[in-house]
Short mmCIF file of C-alpha atoms in Angstrom, two decimals:
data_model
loop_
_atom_site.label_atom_id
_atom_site.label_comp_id
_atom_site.label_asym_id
_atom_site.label_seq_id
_atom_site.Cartn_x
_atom_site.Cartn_y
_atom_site.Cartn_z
CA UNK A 22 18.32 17.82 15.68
CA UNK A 23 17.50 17.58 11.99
CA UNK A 24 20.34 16.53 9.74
CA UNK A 25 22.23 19.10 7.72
CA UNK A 26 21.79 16.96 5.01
CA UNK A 27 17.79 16.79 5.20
CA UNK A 28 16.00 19.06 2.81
CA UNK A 29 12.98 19.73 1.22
CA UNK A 30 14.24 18.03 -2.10
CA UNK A 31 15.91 15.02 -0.28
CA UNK A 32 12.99 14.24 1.81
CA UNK A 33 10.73 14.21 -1.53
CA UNK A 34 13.70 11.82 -3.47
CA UNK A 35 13.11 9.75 -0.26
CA UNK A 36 9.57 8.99 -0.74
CA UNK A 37 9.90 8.71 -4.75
CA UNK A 38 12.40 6.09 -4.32
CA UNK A 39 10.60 4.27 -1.10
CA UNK A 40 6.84 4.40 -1.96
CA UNK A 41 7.66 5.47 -6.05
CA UNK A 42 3.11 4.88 -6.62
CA UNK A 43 1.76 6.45 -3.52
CA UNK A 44 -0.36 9.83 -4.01
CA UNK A 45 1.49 12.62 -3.05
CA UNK A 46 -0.63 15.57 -4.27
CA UNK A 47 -3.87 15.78 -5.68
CA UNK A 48 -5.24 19.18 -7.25
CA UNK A 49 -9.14 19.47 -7.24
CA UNK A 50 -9.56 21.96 -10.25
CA UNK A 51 -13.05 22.32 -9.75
CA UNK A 52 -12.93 21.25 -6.03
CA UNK A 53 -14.91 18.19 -6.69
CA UNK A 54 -14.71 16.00 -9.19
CA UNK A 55 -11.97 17.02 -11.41
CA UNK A 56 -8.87 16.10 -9.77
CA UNK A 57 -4.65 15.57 -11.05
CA UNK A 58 -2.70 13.46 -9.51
CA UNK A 59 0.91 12.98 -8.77
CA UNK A 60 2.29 10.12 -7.16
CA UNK A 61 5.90 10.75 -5.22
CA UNK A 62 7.90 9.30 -8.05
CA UNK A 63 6.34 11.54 -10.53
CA UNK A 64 6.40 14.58 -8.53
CA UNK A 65 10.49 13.55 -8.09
CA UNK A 66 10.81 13.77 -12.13
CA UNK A 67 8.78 16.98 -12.50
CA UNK A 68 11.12 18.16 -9.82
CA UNK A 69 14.26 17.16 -11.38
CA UNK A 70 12.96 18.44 -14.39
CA UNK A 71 12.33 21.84 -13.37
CA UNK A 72 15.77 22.08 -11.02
CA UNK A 73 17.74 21.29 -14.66
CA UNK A 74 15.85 24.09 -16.10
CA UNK A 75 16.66 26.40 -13.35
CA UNK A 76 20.36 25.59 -13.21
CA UNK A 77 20.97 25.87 -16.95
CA UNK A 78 19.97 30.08 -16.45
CA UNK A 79 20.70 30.65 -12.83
CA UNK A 80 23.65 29.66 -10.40
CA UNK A 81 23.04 28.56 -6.66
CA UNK A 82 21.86 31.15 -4.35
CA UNK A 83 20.06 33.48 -6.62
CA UNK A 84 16.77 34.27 -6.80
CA UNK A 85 13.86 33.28 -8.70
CA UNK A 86 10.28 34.62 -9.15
CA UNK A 87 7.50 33.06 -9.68
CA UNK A 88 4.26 34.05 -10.93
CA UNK A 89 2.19 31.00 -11.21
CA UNK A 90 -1.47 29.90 -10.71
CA UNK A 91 -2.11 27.73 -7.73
CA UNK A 92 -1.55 24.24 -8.48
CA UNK A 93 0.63 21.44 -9.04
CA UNK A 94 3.13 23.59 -11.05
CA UNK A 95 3.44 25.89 -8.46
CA UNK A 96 4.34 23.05 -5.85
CA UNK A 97 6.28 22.04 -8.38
CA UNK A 98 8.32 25.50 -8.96
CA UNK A 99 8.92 25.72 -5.18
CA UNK A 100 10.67 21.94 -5.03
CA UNK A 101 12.63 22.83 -7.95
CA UNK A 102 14.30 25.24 -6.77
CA UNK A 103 14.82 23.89 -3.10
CA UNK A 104 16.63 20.41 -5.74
CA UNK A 105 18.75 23.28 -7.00
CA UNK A 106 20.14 25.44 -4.35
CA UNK A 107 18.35 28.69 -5.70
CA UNK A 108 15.77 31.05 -3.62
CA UNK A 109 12.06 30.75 -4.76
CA UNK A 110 10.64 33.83 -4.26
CA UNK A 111 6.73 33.39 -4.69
CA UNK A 112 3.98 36.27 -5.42
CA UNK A 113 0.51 36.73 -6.06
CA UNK A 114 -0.20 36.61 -10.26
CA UNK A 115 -0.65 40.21 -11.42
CA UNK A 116 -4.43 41.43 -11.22
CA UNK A 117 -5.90 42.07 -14.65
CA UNK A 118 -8.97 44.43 -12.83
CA UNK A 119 -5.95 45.68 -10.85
CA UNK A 120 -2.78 46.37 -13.00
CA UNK A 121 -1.02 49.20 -11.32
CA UNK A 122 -1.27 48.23 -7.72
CA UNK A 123 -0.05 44.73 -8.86
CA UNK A 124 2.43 45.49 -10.83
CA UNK A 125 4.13 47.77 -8.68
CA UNK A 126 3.96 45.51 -5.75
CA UNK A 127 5.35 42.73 -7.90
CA UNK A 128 8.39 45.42 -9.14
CA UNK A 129 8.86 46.33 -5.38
CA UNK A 130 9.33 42.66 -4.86
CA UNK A 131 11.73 41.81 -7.36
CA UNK A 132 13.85 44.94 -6.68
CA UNK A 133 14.23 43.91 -3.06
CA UNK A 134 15.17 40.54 -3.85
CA UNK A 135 17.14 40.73 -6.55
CA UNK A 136 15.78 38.09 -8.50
CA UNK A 137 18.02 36.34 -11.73
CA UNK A 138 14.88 35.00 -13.21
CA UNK A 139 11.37 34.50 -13.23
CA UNK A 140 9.48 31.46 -14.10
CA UNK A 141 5.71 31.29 -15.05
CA UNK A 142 3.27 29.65 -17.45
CA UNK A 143 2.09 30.16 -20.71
CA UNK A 144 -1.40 31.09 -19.40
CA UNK A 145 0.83 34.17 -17.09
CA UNK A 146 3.64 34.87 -19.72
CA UNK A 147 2.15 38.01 -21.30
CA UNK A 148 0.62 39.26 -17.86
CA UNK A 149 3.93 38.36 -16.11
CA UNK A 150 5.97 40.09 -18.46
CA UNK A 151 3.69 43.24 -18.64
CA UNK A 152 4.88 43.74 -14.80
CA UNK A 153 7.83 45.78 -16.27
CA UNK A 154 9.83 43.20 -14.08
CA UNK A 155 13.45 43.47 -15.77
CA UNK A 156 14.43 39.89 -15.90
CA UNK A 157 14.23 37.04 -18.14
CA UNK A 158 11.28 34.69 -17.87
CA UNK A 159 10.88 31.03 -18.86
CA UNK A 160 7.52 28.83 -18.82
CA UNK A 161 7.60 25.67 -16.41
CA UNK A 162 5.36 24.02 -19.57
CA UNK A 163 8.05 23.71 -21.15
CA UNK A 164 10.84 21.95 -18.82
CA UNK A 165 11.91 19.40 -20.85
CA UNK A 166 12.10 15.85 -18.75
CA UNK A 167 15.69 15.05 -17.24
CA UNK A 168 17.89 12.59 -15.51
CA UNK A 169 17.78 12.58 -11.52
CA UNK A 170 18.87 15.94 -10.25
CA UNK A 171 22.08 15.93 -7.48
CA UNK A 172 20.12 17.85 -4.68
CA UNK A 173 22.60 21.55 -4.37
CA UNK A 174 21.41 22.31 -0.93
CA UNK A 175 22.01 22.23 2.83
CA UNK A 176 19.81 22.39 5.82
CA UNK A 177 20.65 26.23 6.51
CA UNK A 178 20.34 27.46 2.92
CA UNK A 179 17.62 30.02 2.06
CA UNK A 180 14.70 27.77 0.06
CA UNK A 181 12.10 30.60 -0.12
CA UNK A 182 11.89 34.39 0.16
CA UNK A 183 8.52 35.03 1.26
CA UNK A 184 7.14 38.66 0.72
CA UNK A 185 4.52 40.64 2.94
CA UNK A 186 1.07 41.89 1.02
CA UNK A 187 2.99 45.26 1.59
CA UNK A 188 -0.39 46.87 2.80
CA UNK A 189 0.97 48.60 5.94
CA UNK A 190 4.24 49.41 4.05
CA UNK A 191 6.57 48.34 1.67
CA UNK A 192 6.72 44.45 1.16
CA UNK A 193 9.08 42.69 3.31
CA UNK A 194 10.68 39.43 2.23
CA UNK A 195 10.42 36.66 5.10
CA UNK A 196 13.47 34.17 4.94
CA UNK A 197 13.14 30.41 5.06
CA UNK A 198 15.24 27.43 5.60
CA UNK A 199 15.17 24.22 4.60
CA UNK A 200 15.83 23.71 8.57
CA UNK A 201 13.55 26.77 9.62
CA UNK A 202 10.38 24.79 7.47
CA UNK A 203 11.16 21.08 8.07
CA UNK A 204 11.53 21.59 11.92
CA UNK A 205 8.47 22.93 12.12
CA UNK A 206 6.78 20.51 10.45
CA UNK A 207 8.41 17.72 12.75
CA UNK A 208 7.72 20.00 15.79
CA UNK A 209 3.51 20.38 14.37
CA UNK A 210 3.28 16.57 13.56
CA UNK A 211 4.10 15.73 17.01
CA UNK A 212 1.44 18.24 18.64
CA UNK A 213 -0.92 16.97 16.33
CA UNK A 214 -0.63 13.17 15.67
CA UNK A 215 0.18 13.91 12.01
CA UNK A 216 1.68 10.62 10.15
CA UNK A 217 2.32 8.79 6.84
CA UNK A 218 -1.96 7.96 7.91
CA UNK A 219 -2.91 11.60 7.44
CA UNK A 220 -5.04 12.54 4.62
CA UNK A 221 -4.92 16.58 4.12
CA UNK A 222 -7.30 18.21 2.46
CA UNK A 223 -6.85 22.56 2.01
CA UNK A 224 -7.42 25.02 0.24
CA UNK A 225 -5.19 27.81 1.77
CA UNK A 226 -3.29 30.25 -0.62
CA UNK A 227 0.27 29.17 -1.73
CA UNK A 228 1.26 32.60 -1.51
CA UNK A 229 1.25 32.68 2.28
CA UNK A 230 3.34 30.90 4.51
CA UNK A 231 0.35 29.04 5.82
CA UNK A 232 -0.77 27.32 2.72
CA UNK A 233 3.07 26.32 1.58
CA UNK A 234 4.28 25.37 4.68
CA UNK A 235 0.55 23.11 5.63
CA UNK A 236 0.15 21.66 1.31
CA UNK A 237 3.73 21.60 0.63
CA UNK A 238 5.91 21.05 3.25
CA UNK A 239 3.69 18.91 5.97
CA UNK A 240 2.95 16.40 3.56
CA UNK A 241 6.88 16.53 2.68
CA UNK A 242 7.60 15.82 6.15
CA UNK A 243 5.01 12.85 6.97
CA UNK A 244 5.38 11.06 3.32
CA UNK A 245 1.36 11.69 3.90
CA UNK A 246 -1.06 12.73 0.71
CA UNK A 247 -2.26 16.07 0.21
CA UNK A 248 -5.80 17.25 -1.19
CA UNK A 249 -5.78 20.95 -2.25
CA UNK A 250 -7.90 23.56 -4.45
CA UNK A 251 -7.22 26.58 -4.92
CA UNK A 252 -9.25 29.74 -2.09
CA UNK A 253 -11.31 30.88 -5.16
CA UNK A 254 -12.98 27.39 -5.78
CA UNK A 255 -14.09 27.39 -1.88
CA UNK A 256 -15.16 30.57 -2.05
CA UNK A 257 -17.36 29.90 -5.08
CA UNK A 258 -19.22 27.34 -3.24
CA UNK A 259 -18.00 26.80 0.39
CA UNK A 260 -19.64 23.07 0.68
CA UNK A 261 -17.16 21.80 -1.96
CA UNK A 262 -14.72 21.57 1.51
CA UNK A 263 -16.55 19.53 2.98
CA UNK A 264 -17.61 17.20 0.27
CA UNK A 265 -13.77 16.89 -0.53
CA UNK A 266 -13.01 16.00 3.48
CA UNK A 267 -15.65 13.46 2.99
CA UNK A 268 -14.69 11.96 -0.48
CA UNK A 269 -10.93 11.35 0.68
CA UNK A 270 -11.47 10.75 4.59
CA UNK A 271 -9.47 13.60 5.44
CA UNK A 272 -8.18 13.36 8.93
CA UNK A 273 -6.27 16.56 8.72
CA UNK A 274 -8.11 20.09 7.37
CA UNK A 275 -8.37 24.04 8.22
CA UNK A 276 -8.95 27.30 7.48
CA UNK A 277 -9.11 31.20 8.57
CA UNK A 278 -12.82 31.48 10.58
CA UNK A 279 -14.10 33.33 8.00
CA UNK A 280 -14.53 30.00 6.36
CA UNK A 281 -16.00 28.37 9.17
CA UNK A 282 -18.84 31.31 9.64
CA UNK A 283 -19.45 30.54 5.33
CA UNK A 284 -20.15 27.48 5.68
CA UNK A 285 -22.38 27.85 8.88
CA UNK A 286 -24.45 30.73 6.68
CA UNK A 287 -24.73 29.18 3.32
CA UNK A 288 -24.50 25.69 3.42
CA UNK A 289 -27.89 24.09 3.40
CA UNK A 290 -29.15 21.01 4.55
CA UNK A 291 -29.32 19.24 0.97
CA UNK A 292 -25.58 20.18 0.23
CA UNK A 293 -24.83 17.95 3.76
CA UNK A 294 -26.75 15.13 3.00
CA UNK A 295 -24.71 12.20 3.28
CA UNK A 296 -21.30 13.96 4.29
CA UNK A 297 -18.92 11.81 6.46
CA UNK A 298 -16.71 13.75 8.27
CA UNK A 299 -16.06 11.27 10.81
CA UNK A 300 -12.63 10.90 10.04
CA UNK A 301 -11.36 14.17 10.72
CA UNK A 302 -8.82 14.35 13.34
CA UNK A 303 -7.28 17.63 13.50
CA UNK A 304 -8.61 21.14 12.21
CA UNK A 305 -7.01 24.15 12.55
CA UNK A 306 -8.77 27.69 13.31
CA UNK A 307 -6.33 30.16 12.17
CA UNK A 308 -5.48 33.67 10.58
CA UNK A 309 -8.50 35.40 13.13
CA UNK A 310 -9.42 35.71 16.26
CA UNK A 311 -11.86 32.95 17.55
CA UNK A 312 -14.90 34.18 18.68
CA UNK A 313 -16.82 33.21 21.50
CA UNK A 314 -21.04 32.23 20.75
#
């Protein structure tokens, strides 16, 4: 039974004060070569910097949205508010070619959650704020640094509201636990063999439950480094997976089957050359049915 005092933000404090220069997560912006780093101690002080921030405009237990591109400020965002006891509640950036569909769904989003605040970036202020989303917004770029961070949470508090697409209906917010998340990453690693040896490397989408729980919360759990880029940068040019599996050694990866079948159709036998993918242990199939042939 996991501790009522174990939490997303405890378990990261953990590793920053036990193995303060290990990679923790690594961003591929280009899903090759141009890669940020943060190691577990600096992830800790972006953390604490961003849980200050929070607490000096919202009390515990409300809600916070955030509109933010998919990277390390995003995993940041989430841990920042699990450090201080208020409800992330993550969506999908507003869609420039697609303003009125986003926007609403955003609006219907907030509404049902109630959200105190939103955070984004400078990059998303104006397109954030353009949602008509009533509520005041701040930019994570400019946390200021602060001192450690007293964790505000238990076990069994709400650490993220996740929302629906809202395709079949309106959107409807999924509730999770520090608890709910963290015992199923303990109940995965033990299926799968996952330890502080595995080397992830994904590219799901932050926005669902898949990607968080697999690039945020799995490495969390295993004090194991993550490799992630964001779905776009595969889907520009599907090899760039596999060449980032073989730079890093990844023994852990996975994807929807869509992404399997792209790489089988366009990957050619120049963009394999040299790929090691001998060190791959586990690989998930999910988000589709498997197909036989």
């Amino acid at each position: 039974m996991l501790s009522d005092q174990l939490t997303l933000a405890s378990l990261l404090r953990r590793h920053a004060r036990e193995l303060p220069e290990q990679p923790a997560y690594t961003q591929l912006l280009d899903g090759e070569s141009d890669a940020r780093t943060l190691t577990w101690a600096e992830m800790d002080r972006r953390v604490d910097a961003c849980a200050a921030a929070l607490r000096r405009q919202v009390e515990p237990g409300e809600r916070v949205l955030i509109i933010l591109p998919p990277d390390l400020d995003y995993l940041v965002a989430i841990l920042g508010c699990a450090r201080a006891g208020v409800v992330a509640v993550p969506v999908y950036p507003p869609d420039p070619a697609n303003p009125t569909a986003s926007h609403a769904q955003i609006q219907a989003v907030a509404q049902d959650a109630g959200v105190a605040l939103g955070v984004t970036c400078h990059g998303l202020r104006a397109l954030a704020e353009q949602t008509g989303v009533n509520t005041p917004w701040t930019c994570i770029d400019d946390f200021p640094a602060a001192e450690a961070w007293a964790d505000a949470a238990l076990a069994d508090d709400l650490v993220v509201l996740l929302y629906t697409s809202g395709s079949p209906g309106a959107p409807k917010g999924v509730m999770l636990s520090h608890r709910t998340l963290l015992h199923a990453a303990r109940a995965m690693s033990l299926d799968a063999g996952l330890d502080a040896d595995t080397v992830g490397v994904l590219w799901l989408p932050l926005y669902h439950v898949s990607g968080l729980f697999s690039i945020i919360v799995l490495p969390l759990w295993n004090a194991a480094p993550m490799v992630c880029f964001a779905p776009r940068v595969f889907v520009e040019r599907p090899v760039r997976w596999l060449q980032a599996i073989s730079r890093y050694q990844a023994t852990l990866s996975g994807c929807p089957t869509f992404a399997y079948d792209l790489i089988v159709r366009h990957a050619r036998a120049e963009d394999l050359a040299g790929r090691d993918l001998a060190s791959l242990r586990v690989m998930v199939v999910g988000g589709e049915a498997v197909l036989a042939g």
